[in-house]
mmCIF file of C-alpha atoms and ligand atoms in Angstrom:
data_model
loop_
_atom_site.group_PDB
_atom_site.id
_atom_site.type_symbol
_atom_site.label_atom_id
_atom_site.label_comp_id
_atom_site.label_asym_id
_atom_site.label_seq_id
_atom_site.Cartn_x
_atom_site.Cartn_y
_atom_site.Cartn_z
ATOM 1 C CA UNK D 2 0.000 0.000 0.000
ATOM 2 C CA UNK D 3 1.052 3.541 -0.658
ATOM 3 C CA UNK D 4 1.500 6.313 1.855
ATOM 4 C CA UNK D 5 -1.098 9.044 1.598
ATOM 5 C CA UNK D 6 -0.901 12.805 1.579
ATOM 6 C CA UNK D 7 -4.456 13.985 2.223
ATOM 7 C CA UNK D 8 -5.428 17.352 0.788
ATOM 8 C CA UNK D 9 -9.003 18.377 1.495
ATOM 9 C CA UNK D 10 -11.025 21.522 2.094
ATOM 10 C CA UNK D 11 -13.007 21.840 5.329
ATOM 11 C CA UNK D 12 -16.033 19.495 5.541
ATOM 12 C CA UNK D 13 -14.701 17.137 2.840
ATOM 13 C CA UNK D 14 -14.666 14.210 5.278
ATOM 14 C CA UNK D 15 -10.906 13.811 5.597
ATOM 15 C CA UNK D 16 -11.136 12.858 9.272
ATOM 16 C CA UNK D 17 -13.730 10.148 8.647
ATOM 17 C CA UNK D 18 -11.800 8.692 5.688
ATOM 18 C CA UNK D 19 -8.565 8.698 7.685
ATOM 19 C CA UNK D 20 -10.230 6.811 10.540
ATOM 20 C CA UNK D 21 -11.533 4.182 8.119
ATOM 21 C CA UNK D 22 -8.077 3.711 6.557
ATOM 22 C CA UNK D 23 -6.448 3.430 9.973
ATOM 23 C CA UNK D 24 -8.878 0.787 11.192
ATOM 24 C CA UNK D 25 -9.073 -1.258 7.982
ATOM 25 C CA UNK D 26 -5.478 -1.073 6.731
ATOM 26 C CA UNK D 27 -3.459 -0.143 9.806
ATOM 27 C CA UNK D 28 -2.243 3.204 8.537
ATOM 28 C CA UNK D 29 -0.541 5.496 11.015
ATOM 29 C CA UNK D 30 -2.308 8.846 11.053
ATOM 30 C CA UNK D 31 0.041 11.808 11.327
ATOM 31 C CA UNK D 32 -1.199 15.328 11.850
ATOM 32 C CA UNK D 33 1.243 18.104 12.652
ATOM 33 C CA UNK D 34 -1.167 19.451 15.280
ATOM 34 C CA UNK D 35 -0.971 16.125 17.125
ATOM 35 C CA UNK D 36 2.822 16.082 16.824
ATOM 36 C CA UNK D 37 3.017 19.518 18.435
ATOM 37 C CA UNK D 38 0.662 18.508 21.238
ATOM 38 C CA UNK D 39 2.625 15.290 21.883
ATOM 39 C CA UNK D 40 5.877 17.202 22.102
ATOM 40 C CA UNK D 41 4.392 19.687 24.580
ATOM 41 C CA UNK D 42 3.028 16.818 26.654
ATOM 42 C CA UNK D 43 6.458 15.156 26.773
ATOM 43 C CA UNK D 44 7.802 18.338 28.363
ATOM 44 C CA UNK D 45 10.960 18.185 26.236
ATOM 45 C CA UNK D 46 13.094 21.255 25.589
ATOM 46 C CA UNK D 47 11.485 21.538 22.164
ATOM 47 C CA UNK D 48 8.042 21.067 23.720
ATOM 48 C CA UNK D 49 8.625 23.942 26.133
ATOM 49 C CA UNK D 50 9.731 26.134 23.242
ATOM 50 C CA UNK D 51 6.621 25.223 21.244
ATOM 51 C CA UNK D 52 4.309 25.890 24.178
ATOM 52 C CA UNK D 53 5.847 29.327 24.723
ATOM 53 C CA UNK D 54 5.255 30.195 21.053
ATOM 54 C CA UNK D 55 1.648 29.016 21.083
ATOM 55 C CA UNK D 56 0.895 30.719 24.410
ATOM 56 C CA UNK D 57 2.079 34.004 22.920
ATOM 57 C CA UNK D 58 -0.228 33.420 19.971
ATOM 58 C CA UNK D 59 2.619 32.836 17.506
ATOM 59 C CA UNK D 60 2.711 30.251 14.774
ATOM 60 C CA UNK D 61 5.200 27.434 15.179
ATOM 61 C CA UNK D 62 7.934 27.980 12.555
ATOM 62 C CA UNK D 63 8.193 25.538 9.662
ATOM 63 C CA UNK D 64 11.670 24.411 10.728
ATOM 64 C CA UNK D 65 10.367 23.056 14.044
ATOM 65 C CA UNK D 66 7.440 21.316 12.379
ATOM 66 C CA UNK D 67 9.829 19.884 9.781
ATOM 67 C CA UNK D 68 12.168 18.543 12.437
ATOM 68 C CA UNK D 69 9.345 16.786 14.271
ATOM 69 C CA UNK D 70 7.796 15.445 11.108
ATOM 70 C CA UNK D 71 11.087 14.016 9.884
ATOM 71 C CA UNK D 72 11.676 12.406 13.252
ATOM 72 C CA UNK D 73 8.216 10.834 13.215
ATOM 73 C CA UNK D 74 8.516 9.552 9.636
ATOM 74 C CA UNK D 75 11.963 8.077 10.322
ATOM 75 C CA UNK D 76 10.587 5.992 13.188
ATOM 76 C CA UNK D 77 7.335 4.869 11.693
ATOM 77 C CA UNK D 78 6.566 1.232 10.912
ATOM 78 C CA UNK D 79 4.208 0.540 8.035
ATOM 79 C CA UNK D 80 2.311 3.097 5.998
ATOM 80 C CA UNK D 81 1.245 6.568 6.977
ATOM 81 C CA UNK D 82 -1.374 9.206 6.245
ATOM 82 C CA UNK D 83 -0.244 12.808 6.349
ATOM 83 C CA UNK D 84 -3.116 15.024 7.393
ATOM 84 C CA UNK D 85 -2.931 18.808 7.221
ATOM 85 C CA UNK D 86 0.638 18.938 5.938
ATOM 86 C CA UNK D 87 1.695 20.174 3.473
ATOM 87 C CA UNK D 88 -0.795 22.999 3.388
ATOM 88 C CA UNK D 89 1.108 25.399 1.153
ATOM 89 C CA UNK D 90 3.552 25.021 -1.733
ATOM 90 C CA UNK D 91 6.655 25.745 0.321
ATOM 91 C CA UNK D 92 5.819 22.899 2.722
ATOM 92 C CA UNK D 93 5.389 20.495 -0.194
ATOM 93 C CA UNK D 94 8.972 21.214 -1.210
ATOM 94 C CA UNK D 95 10.180 20.701 2.360
ATOM 95 C CA UNK D 96 8.299 17.417 2.527
ATOM 96 C CA UNK D 97 9.863 16.309 -0.720
ATOM 97 C CA UNK D 98 13.320 16.874 0.766
ATOM 98 C CA UNK D 99 12.373 14.838 3.846
ATOM 99 C CA UNK D 100 11.171 11.986 1.630
ATOM 100 C CA UNK D 101 14.473 12.088 -0.288
ATOM 101 C CA UNK D 102 16.489 12.003 2.921
ATOM 102 C CA UNK D 103 14.478 9.054 4.219
ATOM 103 C CA UNK D 104 14.544 7.208 0.887
ATOM 104 C CA UNK D 105 10.777 7.325 0.483
ATOM 105 C CA UNK D 106 10.290 7.054 -3.272
ATOM 106 C CA UNK D 107 7.755 8.859 -5.438
ATOM 107 C CA UNK D 108 5.955 5.599 -6.231
ATOM 108 C CA UNK D 109 5.430 4.965 -2.512
ATOM 109 C CA UNK D 110 3.313 8.089 -2.077
ATOM 110 C CA UNK D 111 -0.038 9.236 -3.437
ATOM 111 C CA UNK D 112 -1.525 12.691 -2.943
ATOM 112 C CA UNK D 113 -5.300 12.347 -2.617
ATOM 113 C CA UNK D 114 -7.391 15.450 -3.083
ATOM 114 C CA UNK D 115 -10.952 15.301 -1.796
ATOM 115 C CA UNK D 116 -12.750 17.591 -4.187
ATOM 116 C CA UNK D 117 -15.902 19.235 -2.866
ATOM 117 C CA UNK D 118 -18.386 21.843 -4.157
ATOM 118 C CA UNK D 119 -18.832 24.940 -2.062
ATOM 119 C CA UNK D 120 -22.584 24.292 -1.818
ATOM 120 C CA UNK D 121 -22.162 20.748 -0.508
ATOM 121 C CA UNK D 122 -19.386 21.838 1.825
ATOM 122 C CA UNK D 123 -21.482 24.646 3.288
ATOM 123 C CA UNK D 124 -24.463 22.366 3.789
ATOM 124 C CA UNK D 125 -22.301 19.796 5.552
ATOM 125 C CA UNK D 126 -20.529 22.322 7.725
ATOM 126 C CA UNK D 127 -23.702 24.051 8.830
ATOM 127 C CA UNK D 128 -25.352 20.781 9.806
ATOM 128 C CA UNK D 129 -22.654 19.762 12.257
ATOM 129 C CA UNK D 130 -23.869 19.278 15.812
ATOM 130 C CA UNK D 131 -21.883 18.501 18.939
ATOM 131 C CA UNK D 132 -22.775 17.301 22.424
ATOM 132 C CA UNK D 133 -21.270 19.758 24.874
ATOM 133 C CA UNK D 134 -21.106 17.064 27.558
ATOM 134 C CA UNK D 135 -19.455 14.055 25.860
ATOM 135 C CA UNK D 136 -18.114 15.693 22.700
ATOM 136 C CA UNK D 137 -19.824 13.279 20.290
ATOM 137 C CA UNK D 138 -20.365 14.707 16.818
ATOM 138 C CA UNK D 139 -23.623 14.466 14.884
ATOM 139 C CA UNK D 140 -25.070 15.868 11.696
ATOM 140 C CA UNK D 141 -28.534 17.119 10.911
ATOM 141 C CA UNK D 142 -28.568 16.043 7.247
ATOM 142 C CA UNK D 143 -26.072 13.175 6.844
ATOM 143 C CA UNK D 144 -28.069 10.057 7.566
ATOM 144 C CA UNK D 145 -25.354 7.943 9.166
ATOM 145 C CA UNK D 146 -24.523 10.772 11.577
ATOM 146 C CA UNK D 147 -27.992 11.882 12.599
ATOM 147 C CA UNK D 148 -28.956 11.668 16.275
ATOM 148 C CA UNK D 149 -31.785 9.233 17.102
ATOM 149 C CA UNK D 150 -33.908 12.080 18.407
ATOM 150 C CA UNK D 151 -33.653 15.388 16.675
ATOM 151 C CA UNK D 152 -31.087 17.735 18.287
ATOM 152 C CA UNK D 153 -30.463 15.435 21.277
ATOM 153 C CA UNK D 154 -27.348 13.414 22.183
ATOM 154 C CA UNK D 155 -28.022 9.655 21.943
ATOM 155 C CA UNK D 156 -25.979 9.041 25.080
ATOM 156 C CA UNK D 157 -26.422 12.076 27.335
ATOM 157 C CA UNK D 158 -29.943 13.012 26.280
ATOM 158 C CA UNK D 159 -29.127 16.711 26.301
ATOM 159 C CA UNK D 160 -29.565 19.252 23.532
ATOM 160 C CA UNK D 161 -26.855 19.373 20.839
ATOM 161 C CA UNK D 162 -25.090 22.593 19.915
ATOM 162 C CA UNK D 163 -23.609 24.018 16.718
ATOM 163 C CA UNK D 164 -19.913 24.816 16.476
ATOM 164 C CA UNK D 165 -19.337 28.531 16.828
ATOM 165 C CA UNK D 166 -17.215 28.884 13.702
ATOM 166 C CA UNK D 167 -19.774 27.038 11.583
ATOM 167 C CA UNK D 168 -21.824 29.989 10.469
ATOM 168 C CA UNK D 169 -22.260 30.415 6.745
ATOM 169 C CA UNK D 170 -20.161 33.515 6.248
ATOM 170 C CA UNK D 171 -17.064 32.405 8.170
ATOM 171 C CA UNK D 172 -17.285 28.961 6.657
ATOM 172 C CA UNK D 173 -17.282 30.329 3.101
ATOM 173 C CA UNK D 174 -14.209 32.410 3.881
ATOM 174 C CA UNK D 175 -12.398 29.400 5.391
ATOM 175 C CA UNK D 176 -13.371 27.236 2.442
ATOM 176 C CA UNK D 177 -12.263 29.663 -0.242
ATOM 177 C CA UNK D 178 -9.034 30.568 1.539
ATOM 178 C CA UNK D 179 -8.243 26.885 1.613
ATOM 179 C CA UNK D 180 -8.875 26.456 -2.110
ATOM 180 C CA UNK D 181 -6.705 29.436 -2.925
ATOM 181 C CA UNK D 182 -3.831 28.244 -0.753
ATOM 182 C CA UNK D 183 -3.865 24.672 -1.953
ATOM 183 C CA UNK D 184 -4.203 25.281 -5.687
ATOM 184 C CA UNK D 185 -0.398 25.477 -6.167
ATOM 185 C CA UNK D 186 -0.041 22.277 -4.105
ATOM 186 C CA UNK D 187 -2.327 20.400 -6.445
ATOM 187 C CA UNK D 188 -0.326 21.660 -9.404
ATOM 188 C CA UNK D 189 2.870 20.488 -7.694
ATOM 189 C CA UNK D 190 1.617 16.929 -7.170
ATOM 190 C CA UNK D 191 0.002 16.796 -10.581
ATOM 191 C CA UNK D 192 3.364 17.592 -12.170
ATOM 192 C CA UNK D 193 4.963 14.841 -10.121
ATOM 193 C CA UNK D 194 2.303 12.478 -11.450
ATOM 194 C CA UNK D 195 1.085 11.376 -8.022
ATOM 195 C CA UNK D 196 -2.157 13.359 -7.700
ATOM 196 C CA UNK D 197 -5.504 11.558 -7.472
ATOM 197 C CA UNK D 198 -8.729 13.562 -7.315
ATOM 198 C CA UNK D 199 -11.730 12.047 -5.551
ATOM 199 C CA UNK D 200 -15.245 13.439 -5.861
ATOM 200 C CA UNK D 201 -16.107 14.061 -2.253
ATOM 201 C CA UNK D 202 -19.661 15.239 -2.927
ATOM 202 C CA UNK D 203 -20.549 11.543 -2.868
ATOM 203 C CA UNK D 204 -21.362 9.489 0.221
ATOM 204 C CA UNK D 205 -18.719 8.502 2.771
ATOM 205 C CA UNK D 206 -18.961 4.917 1.549
ATOM 206 C CA UNK D 207 -18.491 5.766 -2.127
ATOM 207 C CA UNK D 208 -15.563 8.046 -1.365
ATOM 208 C CA UNK D 209 -13.908 5.303 0.662
ATOM 209 C CA UNK D 210 -14.401 2.782 -2.150
ATOM 210 C CA UNK D 211 -12.737 5.148 -4.617
ATOM 211 C CA UNK D 212 -9.797 5.615 -2.254
ATOM 212 C CA UNK D 213 -9.470 1.841 -1.944
ATOM 213 C CA UNK D 214 -9.450 1.535 -5.735
ATOM 214 C CA UNK D 215 -6.625 4.069 -5.902
ATOM 215 C CA UNK D 216 -4.612 2.200 -3.285
ATOM 216 C CA UNK D 217 -5.058 -1.175 -4.938
ATOM 217 C CA UNK D 218 -4.364 0.209 -8.406
ATOM 218 C CA UNK D 219 -7.884 -0.686 -9.591
ATOM 219 C CA UNK D 220 -9.058 2.810 -10.358
ATOM 220 C CA UNK D 221 -10.386 2.948 -13.899
ATOM 221 C CA UNK D 222 -10.051 6.573 -14.921
ATOM 222 C CA UNK D 223 -6.632 7.026 -13.258
HETATM 223 ZN ZN1 ZN P 329 -23.394 13.363 24.804
#
């Protein structure tokens, strides 16, 4: 199986697809956010430095993220999914250097882009519901994620709430910023010949089947 670089706008279902790949094929899921949190938790020198940056509201510089990512990839057994990195062109080049240094070949990696219409994305994002007590996520219009009783947590039996940043206007800005930032990334992976585009307007199941076809080399349209 190939390693996966996941590129997906908000609400494209990247989290759900990653979970399915982890449980069915044993992928290791790597997100740079998790790496940063792990390092802080370890209380290492680097972790303390990272925490200080975040506490001051600063972004963690690329060189720190790169260092951690390289370390993680060097010690990983089996295949991995990269989630949320690279996000911009410059990071794709950095990642390419890391792959070279670790002898991870081009044919061992596929960049999967979950393509989603703005209308579908907005509808999905605005339907997201969360239980403030247990943190379970639901959705008001995706059948497999609907609560048993409308607007109530199946477990806690309390009213579900909407995420604060999921209002239409802010979502559209987030969505379009993402598309603008990632366009050069897609170009980069297309030129390398490792880009696969998946129509993510379809159901979770159909999207997963397409991803499986890519990974097994059975995809028809290539
Ligand atoms: Zn609950």
